[in-house]
mmCIF file of C-alpha atoms in Angstrom:
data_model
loop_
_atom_site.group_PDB
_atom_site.id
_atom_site.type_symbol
_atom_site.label_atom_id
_atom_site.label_comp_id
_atom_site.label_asym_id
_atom_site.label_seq_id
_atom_site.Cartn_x
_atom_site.Cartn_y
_atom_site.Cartn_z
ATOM 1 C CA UNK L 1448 -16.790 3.690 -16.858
ATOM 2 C CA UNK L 1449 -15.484 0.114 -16.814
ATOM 3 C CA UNK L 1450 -11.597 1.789 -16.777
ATOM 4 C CA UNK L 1451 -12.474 3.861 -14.320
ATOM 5 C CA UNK L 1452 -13.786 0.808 -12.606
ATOM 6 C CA UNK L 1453 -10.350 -0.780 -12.918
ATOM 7 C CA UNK L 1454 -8.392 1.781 -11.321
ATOM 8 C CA UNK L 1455 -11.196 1.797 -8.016
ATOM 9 C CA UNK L 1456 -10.592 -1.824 -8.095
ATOM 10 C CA UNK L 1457 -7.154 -1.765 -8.053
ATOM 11 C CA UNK L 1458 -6.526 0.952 -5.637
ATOM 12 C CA UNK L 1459 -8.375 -1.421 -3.308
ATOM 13 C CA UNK L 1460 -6.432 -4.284 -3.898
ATOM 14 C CA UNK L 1461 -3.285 -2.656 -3.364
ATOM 15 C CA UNK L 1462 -4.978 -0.448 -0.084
ATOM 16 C CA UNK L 1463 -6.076 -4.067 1.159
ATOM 17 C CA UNK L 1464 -2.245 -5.753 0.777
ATOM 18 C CA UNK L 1465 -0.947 -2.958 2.288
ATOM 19 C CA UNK L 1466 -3.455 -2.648 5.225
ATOM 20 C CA UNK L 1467 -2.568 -5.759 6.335
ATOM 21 C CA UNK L 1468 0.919 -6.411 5.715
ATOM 22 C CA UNK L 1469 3.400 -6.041 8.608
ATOM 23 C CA UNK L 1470 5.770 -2.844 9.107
ATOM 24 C CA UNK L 1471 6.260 -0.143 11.397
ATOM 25 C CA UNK L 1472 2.459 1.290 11.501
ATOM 26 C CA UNK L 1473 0.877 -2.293 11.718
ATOM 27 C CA UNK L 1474 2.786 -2.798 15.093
ATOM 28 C CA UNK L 1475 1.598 -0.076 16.650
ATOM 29 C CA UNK L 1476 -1.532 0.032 15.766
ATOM 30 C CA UNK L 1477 -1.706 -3.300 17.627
ATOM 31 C CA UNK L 1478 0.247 -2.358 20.085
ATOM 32 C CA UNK L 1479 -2.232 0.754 21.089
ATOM 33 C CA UNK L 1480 -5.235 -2.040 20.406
ATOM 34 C CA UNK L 1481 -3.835 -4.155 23.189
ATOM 35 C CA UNK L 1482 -2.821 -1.533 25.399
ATOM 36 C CA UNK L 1483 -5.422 0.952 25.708
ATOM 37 C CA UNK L 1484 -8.285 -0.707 23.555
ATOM 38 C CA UNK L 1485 -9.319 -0.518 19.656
ATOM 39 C CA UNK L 1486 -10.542 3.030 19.509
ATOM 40 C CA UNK L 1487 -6.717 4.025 20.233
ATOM 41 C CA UNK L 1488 -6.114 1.702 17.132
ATOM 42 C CA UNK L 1489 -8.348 3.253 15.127
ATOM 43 C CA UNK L 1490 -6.176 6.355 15.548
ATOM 44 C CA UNK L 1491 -3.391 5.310 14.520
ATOM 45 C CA UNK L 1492 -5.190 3.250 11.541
ATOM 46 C CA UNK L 1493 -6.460 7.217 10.123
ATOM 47 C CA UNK L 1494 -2.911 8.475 10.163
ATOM 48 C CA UNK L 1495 -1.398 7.648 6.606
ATOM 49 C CA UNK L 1496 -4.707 10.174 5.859
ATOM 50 C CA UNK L 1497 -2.735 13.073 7.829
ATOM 51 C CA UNK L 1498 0.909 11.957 6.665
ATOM 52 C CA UNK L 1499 0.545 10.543 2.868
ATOM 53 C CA UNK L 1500 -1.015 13.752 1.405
ATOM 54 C CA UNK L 1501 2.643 15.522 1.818
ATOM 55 C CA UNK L 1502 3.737 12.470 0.868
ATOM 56 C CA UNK L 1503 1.953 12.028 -2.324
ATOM 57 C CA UNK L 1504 1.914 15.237 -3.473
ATOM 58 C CA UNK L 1505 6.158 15.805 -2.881
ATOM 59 C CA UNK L 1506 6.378 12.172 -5.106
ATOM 60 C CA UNK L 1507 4.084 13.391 -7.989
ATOM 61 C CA UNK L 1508 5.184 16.731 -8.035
ATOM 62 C CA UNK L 1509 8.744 14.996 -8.200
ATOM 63 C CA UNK L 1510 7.633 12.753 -11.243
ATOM 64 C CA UNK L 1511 5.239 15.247 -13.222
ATOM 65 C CA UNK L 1512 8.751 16.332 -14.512
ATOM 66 C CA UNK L 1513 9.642 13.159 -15.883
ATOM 67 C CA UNK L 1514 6.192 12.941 -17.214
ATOM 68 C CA UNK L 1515 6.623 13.177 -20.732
ATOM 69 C CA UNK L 1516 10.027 11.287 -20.800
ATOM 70 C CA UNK L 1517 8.550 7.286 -21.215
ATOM 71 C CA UNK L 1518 12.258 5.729 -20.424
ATOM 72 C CA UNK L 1519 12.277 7.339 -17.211
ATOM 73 C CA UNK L 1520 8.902 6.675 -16.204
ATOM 74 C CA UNK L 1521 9.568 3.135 -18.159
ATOM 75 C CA UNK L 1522 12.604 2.532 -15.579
ATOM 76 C CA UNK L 1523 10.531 3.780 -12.251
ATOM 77 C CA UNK L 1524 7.639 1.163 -13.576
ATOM 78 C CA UNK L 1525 10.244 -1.700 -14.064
ATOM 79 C CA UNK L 1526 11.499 -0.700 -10.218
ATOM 80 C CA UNK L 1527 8.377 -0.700 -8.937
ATOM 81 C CA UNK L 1528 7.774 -4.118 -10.952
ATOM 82 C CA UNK L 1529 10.847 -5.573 -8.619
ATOM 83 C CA UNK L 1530 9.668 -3.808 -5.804
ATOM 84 C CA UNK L 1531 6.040 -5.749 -6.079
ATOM 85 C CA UNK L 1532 8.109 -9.190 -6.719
ATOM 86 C CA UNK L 1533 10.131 -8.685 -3.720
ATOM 87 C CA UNK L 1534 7.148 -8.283 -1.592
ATOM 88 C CA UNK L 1535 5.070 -10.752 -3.539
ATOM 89 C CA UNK L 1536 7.822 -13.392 -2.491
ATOM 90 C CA UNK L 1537 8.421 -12.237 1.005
ATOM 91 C CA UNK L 1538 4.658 -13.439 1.289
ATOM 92 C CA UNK L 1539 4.866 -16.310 0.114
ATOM 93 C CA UNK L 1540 7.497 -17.379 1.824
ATOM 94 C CA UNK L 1541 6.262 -16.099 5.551
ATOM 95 C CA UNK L 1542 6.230 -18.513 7.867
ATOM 96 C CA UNK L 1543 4.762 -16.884 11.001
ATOM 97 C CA UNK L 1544 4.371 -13.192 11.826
ATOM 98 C CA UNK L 1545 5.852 -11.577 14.602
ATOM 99 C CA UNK L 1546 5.170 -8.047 15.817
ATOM 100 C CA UNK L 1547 7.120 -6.488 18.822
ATOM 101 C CA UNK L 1548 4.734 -5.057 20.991
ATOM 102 C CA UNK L 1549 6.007 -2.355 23.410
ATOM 103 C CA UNK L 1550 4.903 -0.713 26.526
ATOM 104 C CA UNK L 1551 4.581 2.963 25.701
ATOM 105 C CA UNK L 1552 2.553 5.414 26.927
ATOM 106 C CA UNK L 1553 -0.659 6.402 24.964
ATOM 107 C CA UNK L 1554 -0.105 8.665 22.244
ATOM 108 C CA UNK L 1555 -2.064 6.907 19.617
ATOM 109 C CA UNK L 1556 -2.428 9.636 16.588
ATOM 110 C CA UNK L 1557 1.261 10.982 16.815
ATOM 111 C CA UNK L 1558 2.537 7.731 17.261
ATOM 112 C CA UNK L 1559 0.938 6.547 14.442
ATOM 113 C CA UNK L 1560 2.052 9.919 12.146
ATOM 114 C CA UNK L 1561 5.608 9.988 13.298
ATOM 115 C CA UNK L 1562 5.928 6.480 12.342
ATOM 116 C CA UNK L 1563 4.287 6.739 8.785
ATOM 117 C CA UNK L 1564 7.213 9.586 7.890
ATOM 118 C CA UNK L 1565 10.030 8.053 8.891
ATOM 119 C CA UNK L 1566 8.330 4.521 7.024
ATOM 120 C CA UNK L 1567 10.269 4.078 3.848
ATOM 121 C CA UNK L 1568 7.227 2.292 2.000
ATOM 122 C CA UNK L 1569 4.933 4.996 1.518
ATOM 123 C CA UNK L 1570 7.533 6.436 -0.445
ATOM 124 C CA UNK L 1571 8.635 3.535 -2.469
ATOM 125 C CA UNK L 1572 4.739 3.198 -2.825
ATOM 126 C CA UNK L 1573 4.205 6.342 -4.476
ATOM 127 C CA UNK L 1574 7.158 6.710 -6.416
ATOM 128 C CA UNK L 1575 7.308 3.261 -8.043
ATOM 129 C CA UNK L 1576 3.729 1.746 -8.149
ATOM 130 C CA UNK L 1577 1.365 4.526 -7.051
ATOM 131 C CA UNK L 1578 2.743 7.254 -9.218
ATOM 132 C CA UNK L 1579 3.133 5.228 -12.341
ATOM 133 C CA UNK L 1580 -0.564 3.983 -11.889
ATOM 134 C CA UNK L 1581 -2.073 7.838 -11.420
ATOM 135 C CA UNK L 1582 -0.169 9.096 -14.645
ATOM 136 C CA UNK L 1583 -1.888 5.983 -16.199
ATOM 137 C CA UNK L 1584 -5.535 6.889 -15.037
ATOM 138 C CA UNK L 1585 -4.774 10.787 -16.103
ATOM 139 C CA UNK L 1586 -4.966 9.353 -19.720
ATOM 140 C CA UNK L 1587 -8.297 7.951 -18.931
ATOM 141 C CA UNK L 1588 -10.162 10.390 -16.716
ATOM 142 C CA UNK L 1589 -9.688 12.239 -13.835
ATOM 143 C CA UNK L 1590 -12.457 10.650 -12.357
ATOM 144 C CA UNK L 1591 -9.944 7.190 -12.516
ATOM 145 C CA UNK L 1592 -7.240 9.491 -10.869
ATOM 146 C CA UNK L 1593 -9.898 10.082 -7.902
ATOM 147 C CA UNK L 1594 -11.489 6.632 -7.735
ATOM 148 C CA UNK L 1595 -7.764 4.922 -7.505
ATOM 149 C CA UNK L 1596 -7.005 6.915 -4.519
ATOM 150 C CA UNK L 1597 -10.168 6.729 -2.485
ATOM 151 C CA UNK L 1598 -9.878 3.026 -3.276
ATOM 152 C CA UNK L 1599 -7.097 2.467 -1.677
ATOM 153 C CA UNK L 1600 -6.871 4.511 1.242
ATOM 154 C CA UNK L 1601 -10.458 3.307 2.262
ATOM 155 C CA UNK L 1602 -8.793 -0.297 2.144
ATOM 156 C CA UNK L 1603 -5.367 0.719 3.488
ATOM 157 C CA UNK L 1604 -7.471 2.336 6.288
ATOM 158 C CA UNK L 1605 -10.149 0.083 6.929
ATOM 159 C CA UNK L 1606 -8.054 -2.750 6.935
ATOM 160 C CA UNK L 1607 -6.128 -1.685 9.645
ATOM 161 C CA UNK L 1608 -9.122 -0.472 11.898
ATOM 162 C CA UNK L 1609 -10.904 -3.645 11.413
ATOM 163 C CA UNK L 1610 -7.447 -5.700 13.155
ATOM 164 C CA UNK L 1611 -7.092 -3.209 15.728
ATOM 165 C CA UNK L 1612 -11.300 -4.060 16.758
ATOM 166 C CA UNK L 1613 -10.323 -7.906 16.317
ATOM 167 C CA UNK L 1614 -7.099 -7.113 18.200
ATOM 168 C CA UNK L 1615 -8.861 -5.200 20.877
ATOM 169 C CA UNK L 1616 -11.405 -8.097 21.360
ATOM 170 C CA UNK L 1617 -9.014 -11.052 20.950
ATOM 171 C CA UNK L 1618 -5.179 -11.007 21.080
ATOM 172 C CA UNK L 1619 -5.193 -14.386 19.282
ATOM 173 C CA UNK L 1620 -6.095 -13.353 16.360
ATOM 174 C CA UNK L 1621 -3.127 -11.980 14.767
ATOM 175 C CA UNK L 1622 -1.490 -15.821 15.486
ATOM 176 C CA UNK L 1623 -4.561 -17.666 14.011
ATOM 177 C CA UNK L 1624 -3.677 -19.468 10.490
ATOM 178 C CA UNK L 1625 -6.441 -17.598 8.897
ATOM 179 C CA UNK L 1626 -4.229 -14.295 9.275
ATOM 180 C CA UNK L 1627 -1.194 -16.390 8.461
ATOM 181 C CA UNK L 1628 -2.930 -17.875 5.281
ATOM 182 C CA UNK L 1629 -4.576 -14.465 4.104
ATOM 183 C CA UNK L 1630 -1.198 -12.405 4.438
ATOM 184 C CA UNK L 1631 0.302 -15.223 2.050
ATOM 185 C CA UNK L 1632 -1.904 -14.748 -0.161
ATOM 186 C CA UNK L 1633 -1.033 -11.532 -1.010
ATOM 187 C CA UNK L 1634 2.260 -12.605 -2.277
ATOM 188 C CA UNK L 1635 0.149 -13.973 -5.752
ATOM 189 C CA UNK L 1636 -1.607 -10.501 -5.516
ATOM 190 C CA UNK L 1637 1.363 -8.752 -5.249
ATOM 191 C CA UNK L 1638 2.785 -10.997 -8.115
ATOM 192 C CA UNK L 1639 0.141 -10.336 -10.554
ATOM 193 C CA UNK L 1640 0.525 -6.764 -10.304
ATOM 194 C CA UNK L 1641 4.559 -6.757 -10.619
ATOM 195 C CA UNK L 1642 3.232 -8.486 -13.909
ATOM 196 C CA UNK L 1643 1.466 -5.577 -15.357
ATOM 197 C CA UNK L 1644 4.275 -2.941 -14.404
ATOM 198 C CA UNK L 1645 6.615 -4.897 -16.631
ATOM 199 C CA UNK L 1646 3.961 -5.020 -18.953
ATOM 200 C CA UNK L 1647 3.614 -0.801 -18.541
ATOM 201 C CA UNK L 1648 7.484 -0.626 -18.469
ATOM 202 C CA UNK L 1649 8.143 -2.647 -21.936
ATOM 203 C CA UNK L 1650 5.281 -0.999 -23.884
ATOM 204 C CA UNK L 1651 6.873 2.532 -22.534
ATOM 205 C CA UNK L 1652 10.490 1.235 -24.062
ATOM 206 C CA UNK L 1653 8.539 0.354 -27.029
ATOM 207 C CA UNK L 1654 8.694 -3.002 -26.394
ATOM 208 C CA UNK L 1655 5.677 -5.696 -27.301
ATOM 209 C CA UNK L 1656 6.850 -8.592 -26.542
ATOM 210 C CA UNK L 1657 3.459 -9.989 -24.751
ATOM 211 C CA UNK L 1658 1.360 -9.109 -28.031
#
């Protein structure tokens, strides 16, 4: 139980960084929250729940056949090890956040699903952290497998749905330093992580270099 603990714990870590990080979906679901209210951000908070499960299941159905080959899955967890660094410093090193607001009429739920496909992270997600970390909880259980998942998209989700009511109510919020201060945070979280896919990715090689 206490691995299957893990993986719940750290599909909400990773749900929460990516709930509130800036891209593409986070705009507009403040865009519809200051437009037309936070119910129409709530809609476009639920998409990745309509878009990732094609998503996911191309990306694992893609990797299943590289399954049993550890320097290929070894190389995808080293990527995905940059990947985390790169955002883990981008964090760190934000400043202020900007998102463009625009003036569009309200189509909250398509907006919000057109916008996750044509996103490049969900992908990058799935194929160089996500992925890695479900083949690691099928060795456990596939309770781990399930937990992981619902983890994060309840976080990735909520997250989101919880600025667009703060964004609904106050359109300060997203400039306040606690935002500013919580979003850099996430570059240590981000960090740590990047340090256990190098871990995954030596051990895979055959490589112990941290024992």
């Amino acid at each position: 139980m206490y691995e299957i603990a893990e993986f719940l714990v750290t599909g909400i870590l990773l749900g929460f960084a990516a709930g509130i990080s800036p891209g593409p979906l986070m705009a507009i679901t403040i865009s519809e929250s200051l437009q037309h209210g936070s119910k129409e951000g709530f809609k476009v908070a639920i998409s990745p729940l309509i878009t990732d499960f094609l998503i996911v299941s191309a990306v694992i159905y893609i990797l299943m056949h590289f399954q049993q080959q550890n320097s290929v899955i070894a190389l995808i967890s080293l990527a995905g090890a940059l990947y985390l660094m790169h955002l883990g410093i981008a964090s760190l090193k934000t400043k202020n956040i900007s998102i463009n607001v625009s003036n569009l009429k309200k189509e909250s739920l398509k907006k919000g699903v057109l916008a996750n496909f044509l996103n490049p992270h969900p992908y990058l997600f799935w194929i160089a952290i996500g992925g890695p970390i479900l083949f690691r909880a099928a060795e456990v259980d596939r309770l781990a497998q399930i937990m992981f998942v619902i983890g994060f998209y309840a976080l990735l989700v909520g997250s989101k749905m919880v600025i667009a009511l703060f964004v609904g109510k106050s359109r300060d919020f997203l400039k306040s330093k606690y935002y500013l201060h919580l979003f850099r945070s996430l570059g240590v979280l981000y960090l740590i992580f990047a340090l256990f896919f190098i871990q995954q990715g030596l051990e895979l090689l055959g490589l112990h270099i941290w024992r």
